[in-house]
Short mmCIF file of C-alpha atoms in Angstrom, two decimals:
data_model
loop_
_atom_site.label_atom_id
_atom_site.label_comp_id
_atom_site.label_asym_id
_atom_site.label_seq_id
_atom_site.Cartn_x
_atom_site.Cartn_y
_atom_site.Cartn_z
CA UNK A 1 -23.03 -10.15 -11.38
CA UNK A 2 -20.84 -7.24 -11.88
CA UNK A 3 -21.34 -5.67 -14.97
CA UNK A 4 -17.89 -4.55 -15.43
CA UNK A 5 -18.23 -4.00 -18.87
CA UNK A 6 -20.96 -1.27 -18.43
CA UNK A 7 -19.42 0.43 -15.24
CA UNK A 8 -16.18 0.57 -17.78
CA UNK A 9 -18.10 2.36 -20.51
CA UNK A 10 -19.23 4.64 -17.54
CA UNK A 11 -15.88 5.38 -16.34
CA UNK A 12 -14.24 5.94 -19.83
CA UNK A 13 -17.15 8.43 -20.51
CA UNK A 14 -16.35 10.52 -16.61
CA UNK A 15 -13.05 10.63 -17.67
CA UNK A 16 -13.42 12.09 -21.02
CA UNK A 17 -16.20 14.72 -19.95
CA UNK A 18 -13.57 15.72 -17.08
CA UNK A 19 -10.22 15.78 -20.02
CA UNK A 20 -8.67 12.82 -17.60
CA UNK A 21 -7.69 10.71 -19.74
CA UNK A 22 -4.03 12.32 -20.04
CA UNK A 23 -3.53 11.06 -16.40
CA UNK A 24 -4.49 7.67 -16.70
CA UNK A 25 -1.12 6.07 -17.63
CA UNK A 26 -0.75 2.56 -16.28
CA UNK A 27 1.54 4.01 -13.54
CA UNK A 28 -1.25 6.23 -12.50
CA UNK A 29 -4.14 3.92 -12.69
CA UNK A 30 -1.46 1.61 -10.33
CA UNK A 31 -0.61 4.13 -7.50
CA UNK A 32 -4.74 4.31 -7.63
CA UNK A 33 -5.60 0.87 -6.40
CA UNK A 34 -2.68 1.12 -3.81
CA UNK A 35 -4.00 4.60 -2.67
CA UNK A 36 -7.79 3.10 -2.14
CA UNK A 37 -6.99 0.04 -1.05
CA UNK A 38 -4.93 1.61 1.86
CA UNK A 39 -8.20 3.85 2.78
CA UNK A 40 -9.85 0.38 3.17
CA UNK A 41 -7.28 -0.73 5.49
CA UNK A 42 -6.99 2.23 7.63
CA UNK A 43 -10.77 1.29 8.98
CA UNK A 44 -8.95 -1.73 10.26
CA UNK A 45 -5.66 0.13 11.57
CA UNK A 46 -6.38 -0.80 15.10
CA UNK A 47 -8.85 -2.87 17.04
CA UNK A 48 -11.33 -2.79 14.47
CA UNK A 49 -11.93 -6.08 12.22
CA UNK A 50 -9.28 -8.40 14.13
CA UNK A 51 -11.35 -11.60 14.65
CA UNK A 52 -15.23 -11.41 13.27
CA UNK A 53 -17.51 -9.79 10.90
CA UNK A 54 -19.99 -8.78 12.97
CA UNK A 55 -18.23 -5.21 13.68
CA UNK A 56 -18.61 -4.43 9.66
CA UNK A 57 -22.24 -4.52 9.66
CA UNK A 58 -22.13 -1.23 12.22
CA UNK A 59 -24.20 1.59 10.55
CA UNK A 60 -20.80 3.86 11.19
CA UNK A 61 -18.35 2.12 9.41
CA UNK A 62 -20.48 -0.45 6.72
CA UNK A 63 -20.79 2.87 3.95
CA UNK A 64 -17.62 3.34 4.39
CA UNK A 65 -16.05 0.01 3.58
CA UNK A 66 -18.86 -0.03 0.53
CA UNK A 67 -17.09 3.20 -0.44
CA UNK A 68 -13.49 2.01 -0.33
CA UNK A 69 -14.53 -1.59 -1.78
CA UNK A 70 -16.13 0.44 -4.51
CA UNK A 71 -13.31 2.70 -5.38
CA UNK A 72 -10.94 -0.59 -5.31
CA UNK A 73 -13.14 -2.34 -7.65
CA UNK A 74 -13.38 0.62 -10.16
CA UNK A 75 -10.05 1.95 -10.66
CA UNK A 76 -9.68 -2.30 -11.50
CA UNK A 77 -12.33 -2.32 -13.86
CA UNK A 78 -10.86 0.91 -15.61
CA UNK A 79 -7.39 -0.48 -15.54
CA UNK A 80 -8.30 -3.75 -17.03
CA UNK A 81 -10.77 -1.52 -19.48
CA UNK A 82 -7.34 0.33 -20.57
CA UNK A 83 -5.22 -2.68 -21.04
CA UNK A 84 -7.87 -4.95 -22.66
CA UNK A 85 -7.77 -7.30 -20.09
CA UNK A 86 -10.64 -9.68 -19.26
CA UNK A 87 -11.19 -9.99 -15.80
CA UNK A 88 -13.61 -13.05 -15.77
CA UNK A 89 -10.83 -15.03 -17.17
CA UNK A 90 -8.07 -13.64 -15.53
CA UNK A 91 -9.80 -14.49 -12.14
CA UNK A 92 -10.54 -18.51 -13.21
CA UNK A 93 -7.31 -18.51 -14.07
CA UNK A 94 -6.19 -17.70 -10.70
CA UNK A 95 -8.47 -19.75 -8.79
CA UNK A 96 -7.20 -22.49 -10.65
CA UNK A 97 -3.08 -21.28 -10.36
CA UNK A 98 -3.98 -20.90 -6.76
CA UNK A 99 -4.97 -24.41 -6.21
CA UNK A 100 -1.99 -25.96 -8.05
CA UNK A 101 0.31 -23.71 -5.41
CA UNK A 102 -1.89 -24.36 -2.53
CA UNK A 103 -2.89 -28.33 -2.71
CA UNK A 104 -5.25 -28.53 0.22
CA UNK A 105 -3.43 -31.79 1.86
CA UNK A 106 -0.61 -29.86 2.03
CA UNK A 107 -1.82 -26.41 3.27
CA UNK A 108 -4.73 -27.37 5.47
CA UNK A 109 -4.86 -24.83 8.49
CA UNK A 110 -1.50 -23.65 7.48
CA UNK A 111 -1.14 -19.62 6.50
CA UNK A 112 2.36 -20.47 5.43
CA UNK A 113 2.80 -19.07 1.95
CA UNK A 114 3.55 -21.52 -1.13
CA UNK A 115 7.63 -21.15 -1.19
CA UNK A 116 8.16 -20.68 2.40
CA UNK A 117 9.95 -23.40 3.38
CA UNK A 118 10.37 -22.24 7.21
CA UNK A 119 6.58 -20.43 8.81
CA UNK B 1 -19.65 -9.80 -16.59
CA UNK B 2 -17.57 -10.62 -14.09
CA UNK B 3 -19.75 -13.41 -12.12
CA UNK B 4 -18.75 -12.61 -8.78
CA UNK B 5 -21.50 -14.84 -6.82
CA UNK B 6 -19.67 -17.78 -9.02
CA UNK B 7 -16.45 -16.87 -7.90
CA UNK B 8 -17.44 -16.31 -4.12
CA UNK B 9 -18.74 -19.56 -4.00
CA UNK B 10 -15.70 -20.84 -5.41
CA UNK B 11 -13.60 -18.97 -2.86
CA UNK B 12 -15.67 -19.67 -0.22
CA UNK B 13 -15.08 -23.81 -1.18
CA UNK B 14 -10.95 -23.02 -1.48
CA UNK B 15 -10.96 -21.40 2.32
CA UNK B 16 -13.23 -24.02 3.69
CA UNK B 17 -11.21 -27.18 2.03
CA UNK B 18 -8.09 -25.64 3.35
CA UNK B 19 -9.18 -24.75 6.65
CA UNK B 20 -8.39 -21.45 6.24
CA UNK B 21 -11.36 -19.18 7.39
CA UNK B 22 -9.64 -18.78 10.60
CA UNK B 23 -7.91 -16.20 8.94
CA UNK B 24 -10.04 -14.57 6.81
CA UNK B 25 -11.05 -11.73 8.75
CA UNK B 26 -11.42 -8.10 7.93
CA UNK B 27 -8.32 -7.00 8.50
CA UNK B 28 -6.34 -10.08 7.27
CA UNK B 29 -8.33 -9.44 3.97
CA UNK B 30 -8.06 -5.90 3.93
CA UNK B 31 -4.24 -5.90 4.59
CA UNK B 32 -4.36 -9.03 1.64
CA UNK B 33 -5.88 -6.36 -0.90
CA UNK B 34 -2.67 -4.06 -0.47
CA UNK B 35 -0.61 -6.56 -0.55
CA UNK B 36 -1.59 -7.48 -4.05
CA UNK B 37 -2.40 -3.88 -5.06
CA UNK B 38 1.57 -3.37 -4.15
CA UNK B 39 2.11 -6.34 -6.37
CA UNK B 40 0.70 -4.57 -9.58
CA UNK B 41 2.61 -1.50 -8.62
CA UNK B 42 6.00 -2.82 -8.49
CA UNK B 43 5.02 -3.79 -11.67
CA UNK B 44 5.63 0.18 -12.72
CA UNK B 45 8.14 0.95 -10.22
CA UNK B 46 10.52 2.35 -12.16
CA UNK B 47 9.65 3.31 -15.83
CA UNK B 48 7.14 1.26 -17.48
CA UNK B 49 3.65 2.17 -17.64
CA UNK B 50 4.45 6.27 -17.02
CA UNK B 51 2.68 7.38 -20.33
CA UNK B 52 0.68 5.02 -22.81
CA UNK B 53 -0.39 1.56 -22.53
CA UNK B 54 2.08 -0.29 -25.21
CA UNK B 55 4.12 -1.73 -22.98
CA UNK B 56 1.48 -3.26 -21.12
CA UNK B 57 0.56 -5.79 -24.13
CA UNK B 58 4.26 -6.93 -23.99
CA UNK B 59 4.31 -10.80 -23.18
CA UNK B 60 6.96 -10.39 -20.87
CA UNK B 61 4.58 -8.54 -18.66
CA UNK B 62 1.31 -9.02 -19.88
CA UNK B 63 0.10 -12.59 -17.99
CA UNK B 64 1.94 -10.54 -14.50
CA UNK B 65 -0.50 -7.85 -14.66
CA UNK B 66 -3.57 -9.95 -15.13
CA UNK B 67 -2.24 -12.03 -12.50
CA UNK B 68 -2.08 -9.33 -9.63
CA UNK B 69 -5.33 -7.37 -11.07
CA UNK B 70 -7.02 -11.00 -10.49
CA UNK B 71 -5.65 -11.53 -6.94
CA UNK B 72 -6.85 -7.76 -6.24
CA UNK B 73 -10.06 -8.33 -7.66
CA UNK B 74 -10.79 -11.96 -5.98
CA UNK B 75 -9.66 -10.67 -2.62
CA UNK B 76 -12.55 -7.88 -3.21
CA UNK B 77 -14.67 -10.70 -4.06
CA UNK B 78 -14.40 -11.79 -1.03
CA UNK B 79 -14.42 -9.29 1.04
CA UNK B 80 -17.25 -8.09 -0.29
CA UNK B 81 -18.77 -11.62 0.64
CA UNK B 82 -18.03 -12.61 4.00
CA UNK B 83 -18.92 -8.69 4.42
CA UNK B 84 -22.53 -9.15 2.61
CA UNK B 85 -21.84 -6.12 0.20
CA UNK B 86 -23.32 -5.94 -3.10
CA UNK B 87 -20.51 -4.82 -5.24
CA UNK B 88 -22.37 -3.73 -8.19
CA UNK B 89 -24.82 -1.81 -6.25
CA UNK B 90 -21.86 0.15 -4.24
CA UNK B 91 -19.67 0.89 -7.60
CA UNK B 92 -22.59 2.32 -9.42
CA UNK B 93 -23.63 4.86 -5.99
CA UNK B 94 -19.57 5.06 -6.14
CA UNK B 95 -19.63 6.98 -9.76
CA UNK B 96 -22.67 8.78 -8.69
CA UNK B 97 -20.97 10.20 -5.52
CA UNK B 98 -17.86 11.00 -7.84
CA UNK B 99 -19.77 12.81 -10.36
CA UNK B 100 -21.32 15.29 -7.32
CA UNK B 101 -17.75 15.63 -5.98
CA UNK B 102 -16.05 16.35 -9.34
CA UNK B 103 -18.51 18.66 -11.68
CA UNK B 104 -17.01 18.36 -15.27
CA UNK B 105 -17.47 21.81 -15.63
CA UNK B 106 -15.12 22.53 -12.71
CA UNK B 107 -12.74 19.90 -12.79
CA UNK B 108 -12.04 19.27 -16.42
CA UNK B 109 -8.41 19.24 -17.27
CA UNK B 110 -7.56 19.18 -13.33
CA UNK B 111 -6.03 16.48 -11.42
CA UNK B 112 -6.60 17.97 -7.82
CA UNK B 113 -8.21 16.16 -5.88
CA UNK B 114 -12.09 17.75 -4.94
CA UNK B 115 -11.11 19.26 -1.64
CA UNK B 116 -8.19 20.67 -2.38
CA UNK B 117 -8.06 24.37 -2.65
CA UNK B 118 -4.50 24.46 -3.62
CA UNK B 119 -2.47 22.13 -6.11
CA UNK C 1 21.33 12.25 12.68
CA UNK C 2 17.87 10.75 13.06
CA UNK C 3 18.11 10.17 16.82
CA UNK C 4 16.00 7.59 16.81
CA UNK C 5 16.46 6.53 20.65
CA UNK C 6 15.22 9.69 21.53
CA UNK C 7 12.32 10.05 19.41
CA UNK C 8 11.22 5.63 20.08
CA UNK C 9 11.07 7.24 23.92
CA UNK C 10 8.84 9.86 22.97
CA UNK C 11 6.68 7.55 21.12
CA UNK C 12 6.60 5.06 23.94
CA UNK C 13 5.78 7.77 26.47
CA UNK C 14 3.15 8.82 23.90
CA UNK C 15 1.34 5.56 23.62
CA UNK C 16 1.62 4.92 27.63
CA UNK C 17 -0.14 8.23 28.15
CA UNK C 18 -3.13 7.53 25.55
CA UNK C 19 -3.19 3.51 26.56
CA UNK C 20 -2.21 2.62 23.09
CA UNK C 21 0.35 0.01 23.52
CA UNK C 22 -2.85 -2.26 23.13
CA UNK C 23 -3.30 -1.58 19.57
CA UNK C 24 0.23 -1.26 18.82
CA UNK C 25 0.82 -5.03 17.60
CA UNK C 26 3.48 -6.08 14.89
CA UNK C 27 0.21 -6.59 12.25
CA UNK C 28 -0.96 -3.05 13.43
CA UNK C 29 2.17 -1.26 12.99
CA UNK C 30 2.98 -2.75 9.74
CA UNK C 31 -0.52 -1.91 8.61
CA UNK C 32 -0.08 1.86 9.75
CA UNK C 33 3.13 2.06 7.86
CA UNK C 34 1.38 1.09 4.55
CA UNK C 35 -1.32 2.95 5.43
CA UNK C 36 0.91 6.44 5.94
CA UNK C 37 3.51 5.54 2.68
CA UNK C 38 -0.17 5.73 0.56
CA UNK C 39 -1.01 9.15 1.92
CA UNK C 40 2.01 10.31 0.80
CA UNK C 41 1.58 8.48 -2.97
CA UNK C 42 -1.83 9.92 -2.86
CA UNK C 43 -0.02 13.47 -2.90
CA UNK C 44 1.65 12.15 -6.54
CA UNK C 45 -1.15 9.79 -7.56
CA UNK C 46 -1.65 12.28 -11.15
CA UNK C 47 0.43 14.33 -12.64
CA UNK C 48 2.22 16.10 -9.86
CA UNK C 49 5.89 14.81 -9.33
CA UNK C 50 6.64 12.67 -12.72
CA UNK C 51 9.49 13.76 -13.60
CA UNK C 52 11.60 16.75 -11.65
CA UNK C 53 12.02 17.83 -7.66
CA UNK C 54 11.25 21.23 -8.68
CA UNK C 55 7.43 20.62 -7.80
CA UNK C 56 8.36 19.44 -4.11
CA UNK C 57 9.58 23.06 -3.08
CA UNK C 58 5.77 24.43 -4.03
CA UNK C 59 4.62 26.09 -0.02
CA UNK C 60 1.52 24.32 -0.87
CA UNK C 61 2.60 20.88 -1.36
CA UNK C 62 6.14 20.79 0.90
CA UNK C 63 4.42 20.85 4.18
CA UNK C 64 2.19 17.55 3.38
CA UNK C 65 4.88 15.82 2.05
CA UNK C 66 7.27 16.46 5.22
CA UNK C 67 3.82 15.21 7.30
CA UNK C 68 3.65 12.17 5.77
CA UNK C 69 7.69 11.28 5.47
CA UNK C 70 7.59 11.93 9.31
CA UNK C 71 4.14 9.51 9.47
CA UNK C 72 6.27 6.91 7.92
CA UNK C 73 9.04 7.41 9.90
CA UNK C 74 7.79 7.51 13.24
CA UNK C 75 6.17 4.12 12.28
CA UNK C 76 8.89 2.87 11.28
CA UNK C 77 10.94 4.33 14.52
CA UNK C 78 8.14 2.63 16.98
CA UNK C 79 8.23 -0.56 15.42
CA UNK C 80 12.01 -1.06 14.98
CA UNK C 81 11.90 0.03 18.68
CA UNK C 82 8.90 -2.61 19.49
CA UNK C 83 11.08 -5.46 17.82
CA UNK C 84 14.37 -4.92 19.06
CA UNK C 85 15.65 -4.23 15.60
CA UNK C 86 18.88 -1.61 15.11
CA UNK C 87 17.69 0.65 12.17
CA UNK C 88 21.47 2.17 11.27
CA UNK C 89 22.80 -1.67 10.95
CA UNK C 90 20.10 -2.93 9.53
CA UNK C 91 19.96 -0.34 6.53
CA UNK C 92 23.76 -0.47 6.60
CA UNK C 93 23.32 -4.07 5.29
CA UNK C 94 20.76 -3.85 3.25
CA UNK C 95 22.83 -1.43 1.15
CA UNK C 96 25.53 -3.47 1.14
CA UNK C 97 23.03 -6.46 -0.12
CA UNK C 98 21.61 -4.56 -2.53
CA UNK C 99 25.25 -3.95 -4.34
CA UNK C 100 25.67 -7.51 -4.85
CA UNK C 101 22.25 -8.45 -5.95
CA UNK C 102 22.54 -5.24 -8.42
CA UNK C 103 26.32 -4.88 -9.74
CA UNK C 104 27.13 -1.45 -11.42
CA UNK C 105 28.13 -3.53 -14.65
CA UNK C 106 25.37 -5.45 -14.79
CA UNK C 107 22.70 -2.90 -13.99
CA UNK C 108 23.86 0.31 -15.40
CA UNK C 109 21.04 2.37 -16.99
CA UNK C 110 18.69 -0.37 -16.59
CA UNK C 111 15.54 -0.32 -14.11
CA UNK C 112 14.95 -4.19 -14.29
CA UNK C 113 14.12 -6.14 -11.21
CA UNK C 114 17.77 -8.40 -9.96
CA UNK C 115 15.82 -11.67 -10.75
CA UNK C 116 14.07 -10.69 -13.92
CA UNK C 117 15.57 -12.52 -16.91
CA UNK C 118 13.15 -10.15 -18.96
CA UNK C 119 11.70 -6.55 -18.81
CA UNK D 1 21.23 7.27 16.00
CA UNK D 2 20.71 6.92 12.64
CA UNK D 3 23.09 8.60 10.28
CA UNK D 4 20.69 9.73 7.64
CA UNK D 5 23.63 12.01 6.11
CA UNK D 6 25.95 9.65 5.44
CA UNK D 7 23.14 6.84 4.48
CA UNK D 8 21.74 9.04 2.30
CA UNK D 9 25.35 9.91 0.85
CA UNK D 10 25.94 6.38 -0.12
CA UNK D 11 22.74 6.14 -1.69
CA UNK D 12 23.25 8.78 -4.11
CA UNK D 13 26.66 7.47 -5.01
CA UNK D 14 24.49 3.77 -5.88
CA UNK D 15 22.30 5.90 -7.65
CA UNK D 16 24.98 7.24 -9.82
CA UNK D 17 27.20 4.30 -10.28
CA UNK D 18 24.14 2.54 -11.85
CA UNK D 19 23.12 5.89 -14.00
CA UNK D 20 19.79 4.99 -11.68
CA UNK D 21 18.72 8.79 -11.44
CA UNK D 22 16.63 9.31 -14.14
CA UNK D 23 13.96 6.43 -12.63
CA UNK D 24 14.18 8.17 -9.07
CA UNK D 25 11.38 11.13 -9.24
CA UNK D 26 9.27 11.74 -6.55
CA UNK D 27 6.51 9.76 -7.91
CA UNK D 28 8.86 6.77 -8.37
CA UNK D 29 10.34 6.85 -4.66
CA UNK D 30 7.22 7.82 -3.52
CA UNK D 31 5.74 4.23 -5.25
CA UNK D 32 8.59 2.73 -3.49
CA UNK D 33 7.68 3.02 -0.17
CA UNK D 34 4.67 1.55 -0.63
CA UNK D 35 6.18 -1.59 -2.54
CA UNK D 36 8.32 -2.07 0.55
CA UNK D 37 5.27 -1.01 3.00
CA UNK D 38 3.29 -3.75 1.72
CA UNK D 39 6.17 -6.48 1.63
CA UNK D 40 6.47 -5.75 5.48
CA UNK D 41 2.79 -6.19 6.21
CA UNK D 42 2.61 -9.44 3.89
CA UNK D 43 4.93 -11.03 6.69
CA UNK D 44 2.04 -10.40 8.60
CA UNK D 45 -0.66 -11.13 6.17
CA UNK D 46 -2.42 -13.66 8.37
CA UNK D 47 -1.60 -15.19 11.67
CA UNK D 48 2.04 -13.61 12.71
CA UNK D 49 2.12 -10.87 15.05
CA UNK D 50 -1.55 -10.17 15.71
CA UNK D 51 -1.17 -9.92 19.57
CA UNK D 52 2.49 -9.88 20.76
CA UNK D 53 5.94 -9.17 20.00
CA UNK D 54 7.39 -12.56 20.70
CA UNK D 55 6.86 -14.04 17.42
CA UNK D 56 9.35 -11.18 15.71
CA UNK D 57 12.30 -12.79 17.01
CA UNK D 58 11.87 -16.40 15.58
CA UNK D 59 15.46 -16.56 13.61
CA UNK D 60 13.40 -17.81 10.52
CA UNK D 61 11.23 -14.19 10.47
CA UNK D 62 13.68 -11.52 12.02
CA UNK D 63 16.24 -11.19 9.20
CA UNK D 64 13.37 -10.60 6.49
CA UNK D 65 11.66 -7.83 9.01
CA UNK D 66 15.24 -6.88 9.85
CA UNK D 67 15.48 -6.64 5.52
CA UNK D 68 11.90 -5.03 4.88
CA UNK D 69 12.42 -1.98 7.69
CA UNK D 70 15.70 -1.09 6.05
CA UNK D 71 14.05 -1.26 2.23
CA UNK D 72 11.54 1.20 3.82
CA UNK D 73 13.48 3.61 5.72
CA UNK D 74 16.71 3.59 3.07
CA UNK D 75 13.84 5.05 0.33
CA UNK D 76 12.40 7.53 2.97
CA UNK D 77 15.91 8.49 3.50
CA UNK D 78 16.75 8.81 -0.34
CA UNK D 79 13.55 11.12 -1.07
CA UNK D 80 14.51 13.25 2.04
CA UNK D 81 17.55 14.18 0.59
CA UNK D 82 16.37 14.73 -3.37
CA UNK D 83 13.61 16.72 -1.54
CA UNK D 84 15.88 18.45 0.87
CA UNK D 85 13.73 17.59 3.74
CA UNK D 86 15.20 17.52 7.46
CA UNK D 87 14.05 14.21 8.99
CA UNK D 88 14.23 14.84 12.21
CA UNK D 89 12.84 18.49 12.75
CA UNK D 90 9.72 16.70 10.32
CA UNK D 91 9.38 13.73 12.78
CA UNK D 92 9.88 16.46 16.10
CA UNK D 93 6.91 18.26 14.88
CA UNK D 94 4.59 15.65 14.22
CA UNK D 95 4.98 14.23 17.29
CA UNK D 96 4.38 17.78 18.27
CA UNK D 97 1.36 17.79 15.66
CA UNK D 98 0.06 14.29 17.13
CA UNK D 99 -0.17 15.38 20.44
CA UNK D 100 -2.50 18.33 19.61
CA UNK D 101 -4.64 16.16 17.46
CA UNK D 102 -5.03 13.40 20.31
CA UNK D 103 -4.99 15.09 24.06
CA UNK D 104 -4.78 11.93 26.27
CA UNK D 105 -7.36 12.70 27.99
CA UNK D 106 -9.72 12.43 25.12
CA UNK D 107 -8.52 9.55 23.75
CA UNK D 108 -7.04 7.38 27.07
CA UNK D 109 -8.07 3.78 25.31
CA UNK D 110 -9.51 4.66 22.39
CA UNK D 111 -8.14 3.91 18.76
CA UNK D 112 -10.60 6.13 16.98
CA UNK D 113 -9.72 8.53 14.81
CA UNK D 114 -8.97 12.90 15.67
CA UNK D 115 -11.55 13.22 12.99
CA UNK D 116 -14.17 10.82 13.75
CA UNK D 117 -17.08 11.40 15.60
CA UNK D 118 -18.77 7.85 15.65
CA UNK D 119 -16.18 5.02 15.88
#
């Protein structure tokens, strides 16, 4: 489990100790996710990560995908915290929306996304 | 909670139905995550979302931002899962780390970032 | 002038020197483009940059931002030069695109997306 | 060559026809480039373009590349200017800058990066 609702708690306490809240607008909180999950990415810039996932278990680069994942996963947890939205549901929902868009006769072994007519 | 082993295994079914593993590798899913994090930013592009979080209840916009936190937070999901990270375990050693980096007492009220001499 | 013939030679002589045109793939390139346009959202990720230009000018916060532009840019350069694409008519178009999709009459003051019936 | 001047003339003239000013602060444009980053690398999102260049030229894939490249370099272009940033002296010197940071013969092959010790 992730026990978003504590880690929220946790977060919403940091950023009042540190006076933060006053830059967590929705904007902000936004740019965040982009910002982090672009530090994830960059450990995959080049050769790194292109077929299996046998290279992320490598003592020099597995903390530092835990770290990115990590800082992903909270600013998402704080935004959702700040909008009062419930992430449980929102992810069923999804998974459900998801397989109405992707029927699995249609899509099998195709990466072609659902309103792309042409690959 | 967010039941993330739940929704793994539920991923994990969606990919395997659709043949679709073949692309699920670390960089495919790391480039996915910004991809969707762009996705919520567009979202506040322009200017919604720059101070409080009114606008974000609107119904207009409401169901789009839980849709693009929840694919952002599935794609983590499984990430985290083909990469055999515990998620809960890495956020809470996440706010630990941040709480060394950014002593209340030294940061409170600042928005630079912790190795940044200058603002 | 960008001269953008001149600098996609330097950046091919650049990569032939270091044995890079390996890692230089259309996925890779469009992954170091995101990866650069974050570092230079990071630099505005709080409160810097909300509002006015005035902030840009600061001797401590200029030089990054010129860094990462150029980042961007180069990428940009090396991958338009990779794929055969001419940058000048290609953003010549899109400008010209973009002033149908968004007619002054129709979009004056307003920051909504052209296909968003509400905002 | 691209003609950044008169590009970045045009631009400001769409800006002002549309009264589109007050949304274009640095954050903003900075958030931009992002948005557009990311809608290039989701043409790449999965299989496309992991090895060669071939694929780029399909007539079904160009024109949106073609499309995405302009999106990203006409907002690069239109915070240059507000910032008063010279493009091409920035992109000179980080070539400049890059070539310090990555002497050729330390890094023949390798995709590592200047800062990292373990790859």
């Amino acid at each position: 489990m992730i026990d978003n609702q504590t880690l929220a708690s946790a977060l919403r306490a940091f950023a009042a100790e540190r006076d933060w809240d006053q830059f967590h607008t929705p904007k902000n909180l936004a740019a965040s996710i982009s910002v982090e999950a672009a530090e994830l990415l960059e450990l995959f810039q080049w050769s790194r990560g292109q077929k299996d996932w046998n290279e992320v278990h490598a003592p020099t680069i597995r903390p530092r995908i835990e770290e990115e994942l990590a800082d992903i996963l909270l600013y998402v947890i704080r935004f959702a915290d700040k909008a009062g939205i419930d992430l449980q549901q929102a992810a069923e929902r999804k998974i459900a929306l998801n397989a109405e868009k992707y029927p699995a006769d249609l899509f099998r072994g195709s990466d072609r996304k659902y309103d792309d007519a042409s690959s």
